[in-house]
Amino acid sequence: MIGTSARRVGGVERVTGRQRFTGDVRLAGMLHVKLVTLDCARARIAAVDTGAASGVPGVRAILTAADLPRPIPRYGPTYRDRPVLAVGETKFHGEPVAAVVAETEEAAEEAAGLVRVACEELPAVLTVASALDPSAPLVQDPELRPDDLLGRTNIRREWHFGWGDVAAAGADCVVDEVYTFPMVTHFAIEPHAFIAAPDRDGLIIWSSIQHPYLLQAAIAEVVGLPLSKVRVFAPDPGGAFGGKQHAKFEPLLAFLALRTGRPVRLALTLEETFQAVRRSAFEIRVRSGFRSDGTIAFHDTECNALMGAYADIAPRVIAKSGYLICGPYRVPDARIVVRALLSHTTPATAFRGFGTPQVAWAIESQMDEAARRLGVDRLEIRLKNLARRGDEVVPGDRPADGDWAEAVSRAAAAIGWGSPLALGRGRGIAVAIKASATTGASYAIVRLHHDGSVTVMAGTSDMGQGARTVLAQVAGQELGVPLERIAIVMGDTGSVPFDLQTSASRSTVFMGTAVLNACREVRRQLAEIARELFGLAEGEVVVEPGIVRAPGLELRYEELLAQAWGPVRGELIGTGVRRGEHVPAHPLGGPPAFYEFNCTAVELEVDRETGEMLVLRHVSVADVGRALNPAHVEVQDEGAAVMGLGHTLMEHLLLDEHGRIRNLGALDYRIPTTKDLPLELRSLLVENGDGPGPYGAKGAGEGGLLAVAPAVASAVAEATGAVIRDLPLTPERVWQAVEALGRGGRPDPPAA
Amino acid sequence: MHGFAFVAPTAQAEVTGLLEEHGSEARLLAGGTDLVVGLRTGAIRPRVVVDLKRVAELRPGLSDAGGRLAISATTPLSRVVRDGRVRQWFPALAEAAATVGSIQIRNRATLAGNICNASPAADTVPALLVYGAEVVIAGRAGERRLPLDRFLLGPRRTALGRDELVTSIELARPGAGTFAAFGRLTRRRGVDLATISVCCSVDAAGVTRFAFGAVAPTPFLVADESGVLADPDADPETKDRVLAELTGLARPISDVRGSREYRQAMLMVVSRRLLRSVVDGRGKG
Amino acid sequence: MSETARVSLTLNGEPRTVEIGAGRTLLDTLRWELDLTGTKECCAAGECGACTVYLDGEAVNSCLVLAAEADGREVTTIEGLGSGGRLSRLQEAFLETGAIQCGFCIPGMVVAADALLRETPRPTLDEVLQGLSGNLCRCGGYTRICAAVLRAAGAADVTG
Ligand SMILES: Cc1cc2nc3c(=O)[nH]c(=O)nc-3n(C[C@H](O)[C@H](O)[C@H](O)COP(=O)(O)OP(=O)(O)OC[C@H]3O[C@@H](n4cnc5c(N)ncnc54)[C@H](O)[C@@H]3O)c2cc1C
Ligand code: FES
Ligand code: FES
């Protein structure tokens, strides 16, 4: 069972269209919501006139900030900084000023178009440079940040990490460069959908959310209800990638449901999701010192990360990625300055990789630059500096916990590193580590029914990574039950116990362990029943998966339960917990439970005349400890690799001078299609059973995208001589870089 | 979407009647792949949408007579791409039509819709220009024909009068010895709108024609009558000079798909490559 | 002229009639008036293919079709594939190759792939990549989806 590629639990529903996503939920008497937004990022709201809009037939309510309690309820996972509706001023393009509730979507949309907002556009902070400019307007009111020394700046938070003494560190070669990573959006194929409904003296929320329990807490707080009166249903999300971790418009819907007394529904358009979630943009300056043999002497880094108007979880993303910016290497001295900057843009949130793609882009590109300057092979420089098992990557923190060099060697072999290259081609290789979840709690309940079948209740969200399948496999393995006889109940805070979150590739490790512990608890109970029933002593009963054994006795679980309970029947309930406690002294609140390591290698061809690239081969090697379901792990990794190609080659949100997204929508925001795949895409797994999860598993599913950009850029540099430090590597950008080089000394363009 | 009335007339006269009555308040619907997007975004807000797909005179199909191929206004591009005559006589049109959208789009989108939408980046237009396509127009007063380059007046602007519609597009079969090819540049390999597009043909007399898309308010046609471009033995530098003159007539703009400089440079690159493949094909053919 | 339309169509083999606003797309009509929520909406602009259905035997984006256009026509949705509760060979292949992740793109992907196999029963990988290029998946990198299509094509009864 474990280690087999069991079919996806829920696969049949998905392939037949029967899977119910949040947007498919239909409730009696359900009303529809449309948001009223302005045509620019930042504007002072003078007046909101709902007169004409209320006249539209079918309109039931129009909510403006004036209808909400004062001070306006605010929410957010890091700071309570996001108002339920804009008050006084909008802070990003797409921030709602009002919400219309109507009997039909059409009526809501029509009325939303008739709400007149008298407003005055104000200058907006849209870039890192302007966010750092002391004369720029403040994005957040300093009164929201009392006692904050930075309260009168757009720096929401600044961290100083590092070790050793960079100033004193000597080096034979110093590389000092700036790298940029633009805003990109998640583009889950399921746009966010939300429903809120009054429920006696409480509320029920449906949301395609990754963290139902944090949503429950957020709602309870804004409307002033106890947790027990807020029930969140979280149907499996249709892709999330971090963009569905935290509350977005659910608090607004909660107020609308309370106000109308009816269920209210909001399904975002794809365009609205672009205005709702994105990844933090980074500008990273790195000054790195190397010895002449390629050994790293120091990294001196300054990361300016552009968040949006409200913090969401971005400060955590920024801190966590900055903390590990030096990557999977032994770095004797490091100085790391990290800033989380506010701007008048879509609030940035978690995005698969949690900041690591941004920092790996900078550091791995530095490794290449050093290799080129020192005449050291790019693979060699990595192997030379890579931390071996037990080596510290951040002094005092969790040491390297995998055979990373093995993964690198496998990637190199798979890409044919060092073998001759055709003209116009190049190879690149890059590595990255991501800190997994640090703290957090997962609870699971495993119910063994009297017929021997099993129900697992786990608060994880299955958003495509296959959590249902893996948790069923764990329970099946432990209790000797085939998957067809296991039900997984998720996505209901009213019946399923607490889980902090589904993120950071943590579920297999955290929830998997909780389920494992719950199963073992069930087995302990079975042993006790057998001992009591047959008058046996401790040690005489052995409970194996599916079978209870004692001298002269061999019973299936259901047989034992039938004998013990007779016609009254019953069930065994095992609970399991996995907690990672908060460590106040640790800069991240606790050491990571494991590192997710990836090595990506590519070979590609560049058309020097047009800048177009064709990835011929793409290899991703992930150290997963143990793949509980190899097919699932591989497909996750392949998906991550292709998503990585997206942000590497084509994805970026472009803003105009009003702070509006110029490529708002699928037409001009490009993600990879089937025709943009590498000709060959391979995902290889390193399995040494050395993870903290069940059976030695580590988390997986983010690795494949961490190191794509630097690997591709490295290959482009080899193919053309052009080094590019800004993403994405669009054909135009590559062309410009090649043009800038001039033709001097470079090989002629390959024949077309 | 805002409210409008939907009508699906069965006779062409009803269509022109409705157009006459409602003018710009009426919109014709062929495949809807531009129109429905516009309705959704509110970019267009007609009072009446007139579906052309049930009009008897406009039944989908391609017909040839006297060396001319007529493609009716409701023929989806997937059918145009598959048609043997198009592939044989107008291969660059087949190539261009095959690049439009995805298969789902091509199962709906029409050639007439592509030209009537009058986008500077309409992919079939460069090929139609090179092949000298004629637009057949019907109105209350009867039928008229316009060469495509006189039909297209600017972005989203055509020569259609208030009561007129396009009934078909006609192409004269090129003389023996004509070779043509279509090429374009996009931001990704999958479904995308063109950053630039080019169609190139060389005829038996050695005249080379280019039509350029997405680099001017409308795709436009240029020609080299000197025979230099068609001459396989002409000196590459001279050819480049001629090409640069032709591509220099483009007036590209910068937008999210590409900068002016990139477009201008790529026009040259793609044109040079297409020319080479056409001239090579001609040499072999 | 009225802003509503009465539409009679054959939906998954059954005659159905609905009264709707003339501006309603086929996608919205399927999802809201006809209770078939298997067909998904993402971009509503013809770019993602999540809404792919058969209209008179051809794969189309139902977000770009007005429901009124479907009057008198045949529409088959994901719910209409397979027969008698049994999965089609293609659907089976999606399960076997592990092509499904979150599953949101999958109904549209399956219909598009079904259409591809009807048109080209023995496609090459290139033809599959080409034929599915109008269907976006953000989860899985497409390789297994293509593998599923090729696997189904290897079987005798492709879409039955
Ligand atoms: C996802 C997607 C991808 C696309 N990719 C491409 C691409 O790669 N290349 C490209 O060129 N285009 C592309 N398009 C645009 C579009 O598909 C084409 O322009 C298509 O040919 C339009 O044809 P239609 O039949 O759908 O037109 P419709 O949308 O029905 O009509 C378009 C316009 O023409 C008018 N019209 C239609 N028929 C007539 C007629 N007979 N007489 C007078 N007026 C008429 C309509 O009133 C409307 O204003 C894409 C569109 C989408 C949604
Ligand atoms: S929803 Fe129709 S193509 Fe995206
Ligand atoms: S499986 Fe999630 S979008 Fe395709």
PDB file of N, CA and C in Angstrom, chain A residues 522-551:
ATOM      1  N   VAL A 522      -5.911   3.145  17.686  1.00  0.00           N
ATOM      2  CA  VAL A 522      -6.969   2.157  17.435  1.00  0.00           C
ATOM      3  C   VAL A 522      -6.420   0.745  17.688  1.00  0.00           C
ATOM      4  N   ARG A 523      -5.217   0.526  17.254  1.00  0.00           N
ATOM      5  CA  ARG A 523      -4.636  -0.809  17.446  1.00  0.00           C
ATOM      6  C   ARG A 523      -4.401  -1.104  18.927  1.00  0.00           C
ATOM      7  N   ARG A 524      -4.020  -0.075  19.684  1.00  0.00           N
ATOM      8  CA  ARG A 524      -3.876  -0.281  21.137  1.00  0.00           C
ATOM      9  C   ARG A 524      -5.216  -0.658  21.748  1.00  0.00           C
ATOM     10  N   GLN A 525      -6.254   0.013  21.289  1.00  0.00           N
ATOM     11  CA  GLN A 525      -7.583  -0.298  21.827  1.00  0.00           C
ATOM     12  C   GLN A 525      -7.998  -1.722  21.460  1.00  0.00           C
ATOM     13  N   LEU A 526      -7.635  -2.131  20.245  1.00  0.00           N
ATOM     14  CA  LEU A 526      -7.978  -3.500  19.839  1.00  0.00           C
ATOM     15  C   LEU A 526      -7.261  -4.517  20.732  1.00  0.00           C
ATOM     16  N   ALA A 527      -5.999  -4.219  21.051  1.00  0.00           N
ATOM     17  CA  ALA A 527      -5.235  -5.133  21.901  1.00  0.00           C
ATOM     18  C   ALA A 527      -5.895  -5.243  23.271  1.00  0.00           C
ATOM     19  N   GLU A 528      -6.341  -4.086  23.760  1.00  0.00           N
ATOM     20  CA  GLU A 528      -6.962  -4.078  25.082  1.00  0.00           C
ATOM     21  C   GLU A 528      -8.254  -4.890  25.079  1.00  0.00           C
ATOM     22  N   ILE A 529      -9.034  -4.732  24.044  1.00  0.00           N
ATOM     23  CA  ILE A 529     -10.289  -5.483  23.936  1.00  0.00           C
ATOM     24  C   ILE A 529     -10.001  -6.984  23.901  1.00  0.00           C
ATOM     25  N   ALA A 530      -8.976  -7.340  23.123  1.00  0.00           N
ATOM     26  CA  ALA A 530      -8.645  -8.762  23.013  1.00  0.00           C
ATOM     27  C   ALA A 530      -8.190  -9.316  24.361  1.00  0.00           C
ATOM     28  N   ARG A 531      -7.387  -8.509  25.065  1.00  0.00           N
ATOM     29  CA  ARG A 531      -6.898  -8.980  26.363  1.00  0.00           C
ATOM     30  C   ARG A 531      -8.049  -9.192  27.328  1.00  0.00           C
ATOM     31  N   GLU A 532      -8.945  -8.211  27.348  1.00  0.00           N
ATOM     32  CA  GLU A 532     -10.082  -8.332  28.266  1.00  0.00           C
ATOM     33  C   GLU A 532     -10.977  -9.495  27.881  1.00  0.00           C
ATOM     34  N   LEU A 533     -11.240  -9.607  26.599  1.00  0.00           N
ATOM     35  CA  LEU A 533     -12.172 -10.641  26.120  1.00  0.00           C
ATOM     36  C   LEU A 533     -11.637 -12.027  26.403  1.00  0.00           C
ATOM     37  N   PHE A 534     -10.345 -12.215  26.171  1.00  0.00           N
ATOM     38  CA  PHE A 534      -9.797 -13.574  26.298  1.00  0.00           C
ATOM     39  C   PHE A 534      -8.956 -13.742  27.558  1.00  0.00           C
ATOM     40  N   GLY A 535      -8.955 -12.724  28.413  1.00  0.00           N
ATOM     41  CA  GLY A 535      -8.201 -12.835  29.657  1.00  0.00           C
ATOM     42  C   GLY A 535      -6.718 -13.033  29.432  1.00  0.00           C
ATOM     43  N   LEU A 536      -6.164 -12.298  28.523  1.00  0.00           N
ATOM     44  CA  LEU A 536      -4.749 -12.463  28.193  1.00  0.00           C
ATOM     45  C   LEU A 536      -3.916 -11.367  28.870  1.00  0.00           C
ATOM     46  N   ALA A 537      -2.650 -11.639  28.936  1.00  0.00           N
ATOM     47  CA  ALA A 537      -1.747 -10.684  29.580  1.00  0.00           C
ATOM     48  C   ALA A 537      -1.135  -9.767  28.536  1.00  0.00           C
ATOM     49  N   GLU A 538      -0.640  -8.670  29.030  1.00  0.00           N
ATOM     50  CA  GLU A 538       0.134  -7.728  28.209  1.00  0.00           C
ATOM     51  C   GLU A 538       1.191  -8.515  27.446  1.00  0.00           C
ATOM     52  N   GLY A 539       1.396  -8.215  26.213  1.00  0.00           N
ATOM     53  CA  GLY A 539       2.458  -8.926  25.487  1.00  0.00           C
ATOM     54  C   GLY A 539       1.975 -10.186  24.812  1.00  0.00           C
ATOM     55  N   GLU A 540       0.851 -10.684  25.232  1.00  0.00           N
ATOM     56  CA  GLU A 540       0.360 -11.917  24.585  1.00  0.00           C
ATOM     57  C   GLU A 540      -0.411 -11.598  23.308  1.00  0.00           C
ATOM     58  N   VAL A 541      -0.887 -10.363  23.224  1.00  0.00           N
ATOM     59  CA  VAL A 541      -1.684  -9.973  22.063  1.00  0.00           C
ATOM     60  C   VAL A 541      -0.836  -9.100  21.130  1.00  0.00           C
ATOM     61  N   VAL A 542      -0.866  -9.446  19.880  1.00  0.00           N
ATOM     62  CA  VAL A 542      -0.176  -8.615  18.892  1.00  0.00           C
ATOM     63  C   VAL A 542      -1.209  -8.138  17.869  1.00  0.00           C
ATOM     64  N   VAL A 543      -1.274  -6.826  17.677  1.00  0.00           N
ATOM     65  CA  VAL A 543      -2.210  -6.317  16.670  1.00  0.00           C
ATOM     66  C   VAL A 543      -1.414  -5.924  15.431  1.00  0.00           C
ATOM     67  N   GLU A 544      -1.664  -6.614  14.369  1.00  0.00           N
ATOM     68  CA  GLU A 544      -1.019  -6.311  13.099  1.00  0.00           C
ATOM     69  C   GLU A 544      -2.050  -5.645  12.191  1.00  0.00           C
ATOM     70  N   PRO A 545      -1.594  -5.118  11.074  1.00  0.00           N
ATOM     71  CA  PRO A 545      -2.593  -4.543  10.165  1.00  0.00           C
ATOM     72  C   PRO A 545      -3.670  -5.579   9.812  1.00  0.00           C
ATOM     73  N   GLY A 546      -4.886  -5.305  10.209  1.00  0.00           N
ATOM     74  CA  GLY A 546      -6.015  -6.144   9.816  1.00  0.00           C
ATOM     75  C   GLY A 546      -6.243  -7.365  10.698  1.00  0.00           C
ATOM     76  N   ILE A 547      -5.252  -7.746  11.496  1.00  0.00           N
ATOM     77  CA  ILE A 547      -5.327  -9.025  12.226  1.00  0.00           C
ATOM     78  C   ILE A 547      -4.923  -8.839  13.696  1.00  0.00           C
ATOM     79  N   VAL A 548      -5.673  -9.479  14.551  1.00  0.00           N
ATOM     80  CA  VAL A 548      -5.280  -9.528  15.960  1.00  0.00           C
ATOM     81  C   VAL A 548      -4.829 -10.950  16.254  1.00  0.00           C
ATOM     82  N   ARG A 549      -3.622 -11.069  16.785  1.00  0.00           N
ATOM     83  CA  ARG A 549      -3.075 -12.417  17.073  1.00  0.00           C
ATOM     84  C   ARG A 549      -2.784 -12.572  18.545  1.00  0.00           C
ATOM     85  N   ALA A 550      -3.066 -13.781  18.996  1.00  0.00           N
ATOM     86  CA  ALA A 550      -2.671 -14.176  20.353  1.00  0.00           C
ATOM     87  C   ALA A 550      -2.418 -15.662  20.239  1.00  0.00           C
ATOM     88  N   PRO A 551      -1.760 -16.253  21.223  1.00  0.00           N
ATOM     89  CA  PRO A 551      -1.496 -17.695  21.111  1.00  0.00           C
ATOM     90  C   PRO A 551      -2.787 -18.452  20.784  1.00  0.00           C
TER      91      PRO A 551
END
